[in-house]
Coordinates of C-alpha atoms in Angstrom, one line a residue:
X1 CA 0.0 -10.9 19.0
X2 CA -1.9 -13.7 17.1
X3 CA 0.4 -16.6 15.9
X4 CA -0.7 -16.1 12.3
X5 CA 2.1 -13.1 12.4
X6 CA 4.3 -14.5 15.1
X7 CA 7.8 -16.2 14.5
X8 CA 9.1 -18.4 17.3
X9 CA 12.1 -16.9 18.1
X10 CA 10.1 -13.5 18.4
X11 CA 7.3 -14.5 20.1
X12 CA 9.6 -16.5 22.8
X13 CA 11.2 -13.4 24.1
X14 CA 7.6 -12.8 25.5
X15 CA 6.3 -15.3 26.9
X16 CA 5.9 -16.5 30.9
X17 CA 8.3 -19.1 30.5
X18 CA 10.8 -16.6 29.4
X19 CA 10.1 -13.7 31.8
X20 CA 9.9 -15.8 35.1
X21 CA 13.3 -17.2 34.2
X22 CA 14.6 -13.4 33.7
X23 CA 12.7 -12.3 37.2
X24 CA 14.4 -15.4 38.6
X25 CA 17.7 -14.4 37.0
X26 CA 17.9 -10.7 38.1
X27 CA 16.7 -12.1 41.6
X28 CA 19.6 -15.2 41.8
X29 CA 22.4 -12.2 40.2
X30 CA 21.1 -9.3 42.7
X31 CA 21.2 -12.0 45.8
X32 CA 24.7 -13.1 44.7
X33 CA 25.8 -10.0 44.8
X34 CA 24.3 -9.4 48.3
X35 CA 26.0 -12.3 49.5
X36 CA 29.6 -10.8 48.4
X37 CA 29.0 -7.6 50.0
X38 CA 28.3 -9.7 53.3
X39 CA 24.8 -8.8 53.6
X40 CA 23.1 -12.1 53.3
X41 CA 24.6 -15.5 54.4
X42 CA 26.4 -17.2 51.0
X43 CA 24.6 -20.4 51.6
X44 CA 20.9 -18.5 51.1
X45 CA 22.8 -17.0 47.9
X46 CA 23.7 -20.3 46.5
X47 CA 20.4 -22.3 47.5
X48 CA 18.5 -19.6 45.7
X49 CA 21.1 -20.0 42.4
X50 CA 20.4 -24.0 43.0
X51 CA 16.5 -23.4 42.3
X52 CA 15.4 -25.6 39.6
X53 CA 13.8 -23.0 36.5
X54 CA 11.2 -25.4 35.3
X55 CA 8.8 -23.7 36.5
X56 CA 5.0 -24.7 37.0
X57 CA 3.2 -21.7 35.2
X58 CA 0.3 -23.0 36.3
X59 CA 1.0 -22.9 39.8
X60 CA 2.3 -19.2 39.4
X61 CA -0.8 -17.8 38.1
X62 CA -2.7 -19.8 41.2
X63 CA -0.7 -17.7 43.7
X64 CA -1.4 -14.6 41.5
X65 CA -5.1 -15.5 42.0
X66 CA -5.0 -14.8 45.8
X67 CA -2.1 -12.3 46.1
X68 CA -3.3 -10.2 43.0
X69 CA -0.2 -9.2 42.4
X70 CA 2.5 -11.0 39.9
X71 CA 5.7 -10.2 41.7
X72 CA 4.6 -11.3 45.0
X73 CA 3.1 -14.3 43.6
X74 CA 6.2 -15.5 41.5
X75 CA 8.4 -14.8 44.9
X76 CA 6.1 -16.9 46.9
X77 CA 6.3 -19.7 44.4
X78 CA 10.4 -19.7 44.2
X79 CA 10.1 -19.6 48.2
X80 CA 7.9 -23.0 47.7
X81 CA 10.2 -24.6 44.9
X82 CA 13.7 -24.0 46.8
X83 CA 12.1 -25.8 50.3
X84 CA 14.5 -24.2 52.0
X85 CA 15.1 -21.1 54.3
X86 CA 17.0 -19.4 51.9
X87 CA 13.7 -16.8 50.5
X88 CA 14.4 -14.7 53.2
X89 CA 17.4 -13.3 51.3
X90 CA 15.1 -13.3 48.2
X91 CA 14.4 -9.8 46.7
X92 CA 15.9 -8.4 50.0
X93 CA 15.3 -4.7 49.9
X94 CA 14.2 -4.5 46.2
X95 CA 10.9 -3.8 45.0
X96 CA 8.7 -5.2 42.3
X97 CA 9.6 -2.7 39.6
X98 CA 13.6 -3.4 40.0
X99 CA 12.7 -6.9 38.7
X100 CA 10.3 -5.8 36.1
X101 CA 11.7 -3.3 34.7
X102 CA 15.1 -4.8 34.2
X103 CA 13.1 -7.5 32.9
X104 CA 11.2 -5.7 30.6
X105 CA 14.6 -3.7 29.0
X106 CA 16.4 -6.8 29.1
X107 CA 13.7 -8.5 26.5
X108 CA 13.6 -4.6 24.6
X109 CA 17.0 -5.6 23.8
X110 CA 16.6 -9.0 23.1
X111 CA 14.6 -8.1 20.5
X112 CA 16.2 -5.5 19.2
X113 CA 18.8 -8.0 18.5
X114 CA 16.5 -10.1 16.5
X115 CA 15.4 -6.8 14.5
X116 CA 18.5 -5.9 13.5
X117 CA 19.0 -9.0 12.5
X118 CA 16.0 -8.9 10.1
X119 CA 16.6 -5.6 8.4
X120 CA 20.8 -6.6 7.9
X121 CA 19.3 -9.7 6.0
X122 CA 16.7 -7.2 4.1
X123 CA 19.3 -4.8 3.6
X124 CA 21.0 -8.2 1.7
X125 CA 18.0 -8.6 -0.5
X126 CA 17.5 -5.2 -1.5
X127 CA 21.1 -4.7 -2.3
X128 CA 21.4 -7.7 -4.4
X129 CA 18.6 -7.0 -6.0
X130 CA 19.4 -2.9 -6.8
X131 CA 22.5 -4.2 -8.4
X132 CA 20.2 -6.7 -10.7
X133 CA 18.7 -4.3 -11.6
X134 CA 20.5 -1.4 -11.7
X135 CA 20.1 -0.8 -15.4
X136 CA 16.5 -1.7 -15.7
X137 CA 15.1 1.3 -17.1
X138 CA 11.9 2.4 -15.9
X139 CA 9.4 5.2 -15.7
X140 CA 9.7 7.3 -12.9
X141 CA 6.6 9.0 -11.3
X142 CA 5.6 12.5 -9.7
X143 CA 1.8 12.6 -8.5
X144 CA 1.2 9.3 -9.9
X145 CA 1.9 11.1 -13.3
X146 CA 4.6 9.7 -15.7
X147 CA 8.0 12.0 -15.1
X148 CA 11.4 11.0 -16.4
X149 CA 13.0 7.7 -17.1
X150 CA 14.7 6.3 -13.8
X151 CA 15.9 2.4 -13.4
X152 CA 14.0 -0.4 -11.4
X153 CA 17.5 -1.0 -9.1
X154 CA 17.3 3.1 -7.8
X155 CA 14.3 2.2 -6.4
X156 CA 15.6 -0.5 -4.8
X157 CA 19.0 1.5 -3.5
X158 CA 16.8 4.3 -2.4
X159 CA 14.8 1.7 -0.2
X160 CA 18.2 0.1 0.7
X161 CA 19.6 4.0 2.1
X162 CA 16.1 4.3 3.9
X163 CA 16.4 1.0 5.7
X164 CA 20.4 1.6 6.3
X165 CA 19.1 4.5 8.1
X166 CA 16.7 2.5 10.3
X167 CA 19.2 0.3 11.2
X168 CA 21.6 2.7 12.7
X169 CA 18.6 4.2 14.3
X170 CA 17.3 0.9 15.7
X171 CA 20.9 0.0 17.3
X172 CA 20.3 3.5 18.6
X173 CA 17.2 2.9 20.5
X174 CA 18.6 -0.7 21.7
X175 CA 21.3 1.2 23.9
X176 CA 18.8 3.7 24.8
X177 CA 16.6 1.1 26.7
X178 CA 20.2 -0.7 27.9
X179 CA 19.8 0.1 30.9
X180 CA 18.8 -1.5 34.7
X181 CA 17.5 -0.2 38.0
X182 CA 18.1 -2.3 40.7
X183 CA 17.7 0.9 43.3
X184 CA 14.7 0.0 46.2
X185 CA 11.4 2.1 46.3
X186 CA 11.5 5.3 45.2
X187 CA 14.8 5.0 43.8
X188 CA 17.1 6.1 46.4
X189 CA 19.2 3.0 47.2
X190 CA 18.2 3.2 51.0
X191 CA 17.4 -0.3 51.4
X192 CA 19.6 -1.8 48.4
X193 CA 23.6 -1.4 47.7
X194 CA 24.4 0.7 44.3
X195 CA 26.9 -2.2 43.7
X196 CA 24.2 -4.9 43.5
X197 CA 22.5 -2.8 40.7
X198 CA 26.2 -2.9 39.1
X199 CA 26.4 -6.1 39.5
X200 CA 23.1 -7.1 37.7
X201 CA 23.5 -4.8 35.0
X202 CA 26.9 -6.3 34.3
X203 CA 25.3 -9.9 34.1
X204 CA 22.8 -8.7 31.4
X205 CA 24.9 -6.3 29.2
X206 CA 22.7 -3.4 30.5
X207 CA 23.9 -0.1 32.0
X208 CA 23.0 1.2 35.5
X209 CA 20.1 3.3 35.2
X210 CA 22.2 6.8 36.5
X211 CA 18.7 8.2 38.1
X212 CA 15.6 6.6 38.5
X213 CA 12.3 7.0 40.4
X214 CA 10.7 3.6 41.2
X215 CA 10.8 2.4 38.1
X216 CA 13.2 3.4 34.4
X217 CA 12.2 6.6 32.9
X218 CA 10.0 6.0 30.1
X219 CA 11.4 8.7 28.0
X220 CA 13.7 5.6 26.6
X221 CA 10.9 3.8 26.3
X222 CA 8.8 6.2 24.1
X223 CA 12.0 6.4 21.7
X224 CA 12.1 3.1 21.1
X225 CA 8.6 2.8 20.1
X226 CA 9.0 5.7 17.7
X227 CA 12.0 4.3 16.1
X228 CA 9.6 1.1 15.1
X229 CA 7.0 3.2 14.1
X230 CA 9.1 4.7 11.2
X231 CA 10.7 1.6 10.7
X232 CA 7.8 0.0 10.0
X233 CA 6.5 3.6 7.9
X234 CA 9.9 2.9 5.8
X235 CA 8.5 -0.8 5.2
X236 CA 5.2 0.4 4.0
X237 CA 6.4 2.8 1.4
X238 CA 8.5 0.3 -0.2
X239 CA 4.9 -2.5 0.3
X240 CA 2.8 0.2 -1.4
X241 CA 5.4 0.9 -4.1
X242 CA 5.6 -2.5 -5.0
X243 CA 1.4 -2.6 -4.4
X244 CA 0.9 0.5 -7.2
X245 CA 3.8 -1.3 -9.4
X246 CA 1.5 -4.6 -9.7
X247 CA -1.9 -2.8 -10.6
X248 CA -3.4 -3.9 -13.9
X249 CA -2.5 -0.7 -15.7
X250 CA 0.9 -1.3 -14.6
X251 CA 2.4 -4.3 -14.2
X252 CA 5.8 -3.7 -13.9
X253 CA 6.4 -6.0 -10.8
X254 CA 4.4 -8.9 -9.2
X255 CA 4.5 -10.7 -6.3
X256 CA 5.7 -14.5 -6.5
X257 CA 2.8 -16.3 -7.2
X258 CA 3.4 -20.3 -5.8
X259 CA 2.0 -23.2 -7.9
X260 CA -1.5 -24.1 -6.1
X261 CA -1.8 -20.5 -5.1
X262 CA -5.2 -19.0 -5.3
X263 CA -6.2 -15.2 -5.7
X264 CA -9.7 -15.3 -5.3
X265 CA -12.5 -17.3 -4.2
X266 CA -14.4 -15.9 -7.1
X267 CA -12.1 -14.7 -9.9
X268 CA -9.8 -18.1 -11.2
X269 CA -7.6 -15.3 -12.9
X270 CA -7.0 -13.1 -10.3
X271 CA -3.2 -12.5 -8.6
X272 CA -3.2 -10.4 -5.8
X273 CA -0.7 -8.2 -4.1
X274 CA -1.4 -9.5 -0.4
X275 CA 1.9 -10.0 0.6
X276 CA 2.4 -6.4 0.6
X277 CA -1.3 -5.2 1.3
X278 CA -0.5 -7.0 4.6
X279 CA 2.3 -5.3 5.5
X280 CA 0.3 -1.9 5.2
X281 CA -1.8 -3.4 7.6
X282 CA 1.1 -4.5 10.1
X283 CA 2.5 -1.2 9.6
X284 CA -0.7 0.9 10.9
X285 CA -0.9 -1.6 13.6
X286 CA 2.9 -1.0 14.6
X287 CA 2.6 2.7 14.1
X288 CA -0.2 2.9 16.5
X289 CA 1.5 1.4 19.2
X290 CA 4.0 5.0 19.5
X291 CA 0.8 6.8 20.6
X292 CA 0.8 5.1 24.3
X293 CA 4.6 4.7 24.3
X294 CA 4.2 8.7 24.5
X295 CA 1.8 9.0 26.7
X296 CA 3.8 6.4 29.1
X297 CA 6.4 9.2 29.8
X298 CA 3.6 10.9 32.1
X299 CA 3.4 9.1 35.3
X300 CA 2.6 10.4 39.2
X301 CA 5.6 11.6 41.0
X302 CA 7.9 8.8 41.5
X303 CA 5.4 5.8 39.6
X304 CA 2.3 4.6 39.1
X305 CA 1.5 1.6 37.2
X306 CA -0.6 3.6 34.3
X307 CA 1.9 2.3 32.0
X308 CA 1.8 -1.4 32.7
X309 CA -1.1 -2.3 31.5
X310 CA -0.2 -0.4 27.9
X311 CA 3.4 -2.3 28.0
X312 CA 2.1 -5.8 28.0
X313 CA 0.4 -5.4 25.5
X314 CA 2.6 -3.0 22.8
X315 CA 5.9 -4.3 23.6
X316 CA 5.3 -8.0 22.4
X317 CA 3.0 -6.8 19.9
X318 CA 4.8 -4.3 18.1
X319 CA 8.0 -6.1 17.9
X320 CA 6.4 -9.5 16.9
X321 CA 4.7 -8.0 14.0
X322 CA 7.9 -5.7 13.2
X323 CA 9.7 -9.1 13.2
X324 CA 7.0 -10.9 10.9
X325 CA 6.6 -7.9 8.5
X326 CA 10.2 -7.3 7.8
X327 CA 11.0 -11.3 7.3
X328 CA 8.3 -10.6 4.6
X329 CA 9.1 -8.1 2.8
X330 CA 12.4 -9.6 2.7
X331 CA 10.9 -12.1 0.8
X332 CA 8.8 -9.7 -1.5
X333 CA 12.0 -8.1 -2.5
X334 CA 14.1 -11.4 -3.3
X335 CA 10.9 -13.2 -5.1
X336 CA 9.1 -10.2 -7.3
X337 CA 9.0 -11.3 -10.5
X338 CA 10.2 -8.1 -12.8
X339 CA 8.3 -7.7 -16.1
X340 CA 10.8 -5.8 -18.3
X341 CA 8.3 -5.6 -21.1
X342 CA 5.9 -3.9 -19.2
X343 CA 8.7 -1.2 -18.3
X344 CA 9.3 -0.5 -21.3
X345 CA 5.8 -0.5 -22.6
X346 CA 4.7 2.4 -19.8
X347 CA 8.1 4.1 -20.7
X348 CA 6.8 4.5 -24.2
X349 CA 3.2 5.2 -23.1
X350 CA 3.4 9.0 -23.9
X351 CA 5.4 8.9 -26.9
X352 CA 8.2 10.4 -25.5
X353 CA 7.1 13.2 -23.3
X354 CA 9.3 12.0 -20.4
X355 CA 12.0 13.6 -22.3
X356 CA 10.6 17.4 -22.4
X357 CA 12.9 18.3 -19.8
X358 CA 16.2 17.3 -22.4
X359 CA 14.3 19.4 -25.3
X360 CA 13.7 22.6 -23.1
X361 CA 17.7 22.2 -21.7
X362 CA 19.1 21.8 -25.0
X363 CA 16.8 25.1 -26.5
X364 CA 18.1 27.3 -23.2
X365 CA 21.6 25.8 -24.4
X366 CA 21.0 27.5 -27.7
X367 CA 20.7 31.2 -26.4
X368 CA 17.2 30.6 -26.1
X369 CA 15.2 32.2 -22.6
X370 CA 14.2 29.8 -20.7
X371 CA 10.6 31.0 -20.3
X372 CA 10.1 31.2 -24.6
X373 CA 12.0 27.4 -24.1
X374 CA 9.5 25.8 -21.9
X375 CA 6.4 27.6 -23.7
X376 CA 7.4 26.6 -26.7
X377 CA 8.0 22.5 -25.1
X378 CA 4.8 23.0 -23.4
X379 CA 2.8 24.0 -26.5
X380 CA 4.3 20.7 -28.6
X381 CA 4.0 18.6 -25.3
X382 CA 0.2 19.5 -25.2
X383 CA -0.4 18.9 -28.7
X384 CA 1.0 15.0 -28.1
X385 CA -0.7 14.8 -24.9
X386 CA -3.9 15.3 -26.0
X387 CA -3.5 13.6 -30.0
X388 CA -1.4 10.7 -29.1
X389 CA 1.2 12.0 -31.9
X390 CA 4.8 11.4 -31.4
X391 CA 6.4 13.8 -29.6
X392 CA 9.8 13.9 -31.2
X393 CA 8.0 14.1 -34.9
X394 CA 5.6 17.0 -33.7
X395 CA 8.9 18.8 -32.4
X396 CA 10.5 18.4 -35.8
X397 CA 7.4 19.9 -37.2
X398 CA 7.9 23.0 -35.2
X399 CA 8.4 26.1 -36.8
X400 CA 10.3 27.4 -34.0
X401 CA 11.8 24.1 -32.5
X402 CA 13.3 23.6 -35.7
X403 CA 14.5 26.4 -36.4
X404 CA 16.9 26.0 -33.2
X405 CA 17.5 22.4 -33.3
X406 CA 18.0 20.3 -36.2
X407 CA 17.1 16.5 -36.1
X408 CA 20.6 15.5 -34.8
X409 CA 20.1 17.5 -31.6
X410 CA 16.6 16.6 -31.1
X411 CA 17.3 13.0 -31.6
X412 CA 20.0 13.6 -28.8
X413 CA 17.7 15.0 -26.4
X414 CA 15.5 11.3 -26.3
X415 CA 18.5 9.2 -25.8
X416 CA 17.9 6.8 -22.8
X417 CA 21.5 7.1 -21.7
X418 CA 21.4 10.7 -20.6
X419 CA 19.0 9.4 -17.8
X420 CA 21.2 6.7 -16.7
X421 CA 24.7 8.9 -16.8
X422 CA 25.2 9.3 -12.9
X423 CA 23.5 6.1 -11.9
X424 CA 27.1 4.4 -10.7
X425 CA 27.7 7.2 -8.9
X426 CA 24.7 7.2 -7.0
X427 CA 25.0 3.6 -6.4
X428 CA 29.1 4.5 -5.1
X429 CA 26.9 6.8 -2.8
X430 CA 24.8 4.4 -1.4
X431 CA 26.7 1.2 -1.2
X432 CA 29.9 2.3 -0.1
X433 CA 30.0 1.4 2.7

């Protein structure tokens, strides 16, 4: 991923330094354990534990160059660095894929870990903010159409459920990649003790892989990509709501706009939504990274290395930009800038056809069928739509409206309140938790 949408923390988890020291972990952990079971001398355990993990990157890809092959090159460097006879016990009776797959599952849930901890503090923002706002009546929208009145904080608690929900499933997906193989080629232990597997796992927090090939299924794998996929789909509804509620016509939200900020190279007046238009774009970025993770599942008999080439390049990049896009729209959410006059401008845009709905209740409450009801709504509500009248007034100038409701009960049917009667509950619902 480029660094433009890279955090540190994020993009350290994935770099060389990192994973040798992991390879040369699982390798200094699966020889210890060797060495307790007897079957390599102690002294080649603890001279390999003793090697110095400042490693010369340089010097490891140099090796690579000749032995075209990563593993084989990092074990011939560790065999230089600990000048001693002591890499003969080094990755005794393991193969390449026990290292990197462990590896790979060990940084999975590394950052998952960072992840979660991104959507608890967007989870933060968006409940502070739904409770701001909680009472901010707003229009709400079907088909891009006005509806019925809703409030600018249920938006905000429905995006706060969604995201609750992604968090349970992301902690989900963390234990489903949990897990280490430390079990020899082809998976059947013959030339490597079960216990050393144990024993690594139990150094990393992961669990034995209970059957593997000669590498982890990739099942796990291709869950965990799909779980950021909708994670990231739940981050771009809530960018493209925020996009739609900033357009001209609009205006009900915008983006924070920072002093010496400029919108166009063009247009001195213009202020953009690009915070969130970017996050649609990390979002179809992230999305398209669950194809290959699927396709990853399918490999020859007991491995090939078909997937390899996919994994380096979707596992650092679609959890860097997850990481980069939820940080923010974390800061979307705390900094939008909420233009109450606006809201209440668009509420009142159809003079007061978002409250058909209470006129056609209230008529069936009189004894009237609900299909004369809503024909008779309709009829008034078309008038308004296409004269601009007032809706209420053109309702109390009904000849059959009228003659059902007097002005009391019409008046009744466009109080604001009736929309906002359950919202505690709702918000009980939601936060309880």
């Amino acid at each position: 991923m480029i660094s433009r949408y890279s955090r540190p923390q994020m993009a350290k988890i994935w770099s060389d330094s990192e994973k040798y020291k992991i390879w040369y972990s699982i390798e200094a952990a699966a020889s210890e354990a060797m060495a307790q079971l007897g079957q390599i001398p102690e002294e080649d355990a603890a001279a390999i534990r003793r090697i110095d993990t400042d490693f010369d990157l340089a010097r490891v890809k140099e090796i690579e160059r000749e032995t075209k092959h990563d593993v084989i090159a990092f074990l011939t460097y560790l065999a230089e660095k600990s000048g001693t006879n002591s890499s003969r016990s080094l990755h005794r009776g393991m193969t390449s894929s026990d290292v990197v797959d462990t590896c790979f599952n060990i940084q999975l849930s590394r950052a998952a870990d960072l992840l979660l901890e991104d959507l608890r503090a967007l989870l933060e923002a968006l409940k502070e903010r739904a409770f701001d706002y909680k009472y901010t009546v707003c229009v709400g929208r079907s088909h891009g159409v006005h509806a019925e009145p809703t409030t600018f904080g249920l938006k905000l608690a429905q995006a706060y459920a969604e995201m609750a929900r992604n968090q349970s499933r992301l902690a989900t997906a963390k234990q489903e990649i949990s897990t280490g193989a430390i079990s020899g080629a082809v998976g059947t232990f013959a030339t490597v003790d079960p216990r050393v597997e144990e024993h690594v796992c139990r150094k990393f927090g992961l669990r034995p892989e209970p059957i593997s090939t000669q590498v982890i299924p990739r099942d796990r794998h291709a869950m965990f990509f799909a779980v950021l996929s909708i994670i990231a789909a739940s981050a771009e509804r809530l960018a493209v709501e925020f996009r739609n509620l900033q357009r001209t016509e609009i205006l009900e939200i915008e983006e924070s706009f920072s002093s010496g900020q400029k919108g166009s190279s063009a247009m001195p007046h213009k202020k953009n939504p690009i915070l969130s238009e970017n996050l649609t774009g990390l979002a179809r970025l992230i999305r398209s990274y669950s194809a290959p993770a699927m396709e990853n599942v399918v490999l020859w008999h007991e491995r090939d290395i078909s997937h390899s080439s996919v994994e380096r390049v979707i596992a650092p990049d679609a959890t860097i930009a997850l990481d980069f896009a939820l940080a923010r729209l974390t800061t979307v959410v705390r900094q939008c800038v909420v233009r109450h006059d606006n809201m209440k401008k668009n509420l009142s845009r159809l003079n007061g056809l978002v409250h058909s709905q209470n006129v056609l209740l209230s008529l069936t409450d009189m004894g009237i069928s609900r299909e004369a009801a809503y024909s008779a709504v309709q009829r008034v509500a078309m008038t308004t739509w296409n004269t601009g009248l007032d809706f209420k007034q053109a309702l109390q100038t009904d000849e059959f409206v009228s003659s059902v409701l007097d002005i009391s009960e019409l008046e009744d049917c466009f109080e604001i309140d009736r929309h906002l009667a359950h919202i505690d509950q709702i918000f009980e619902r939601v936060f309880k938790s």
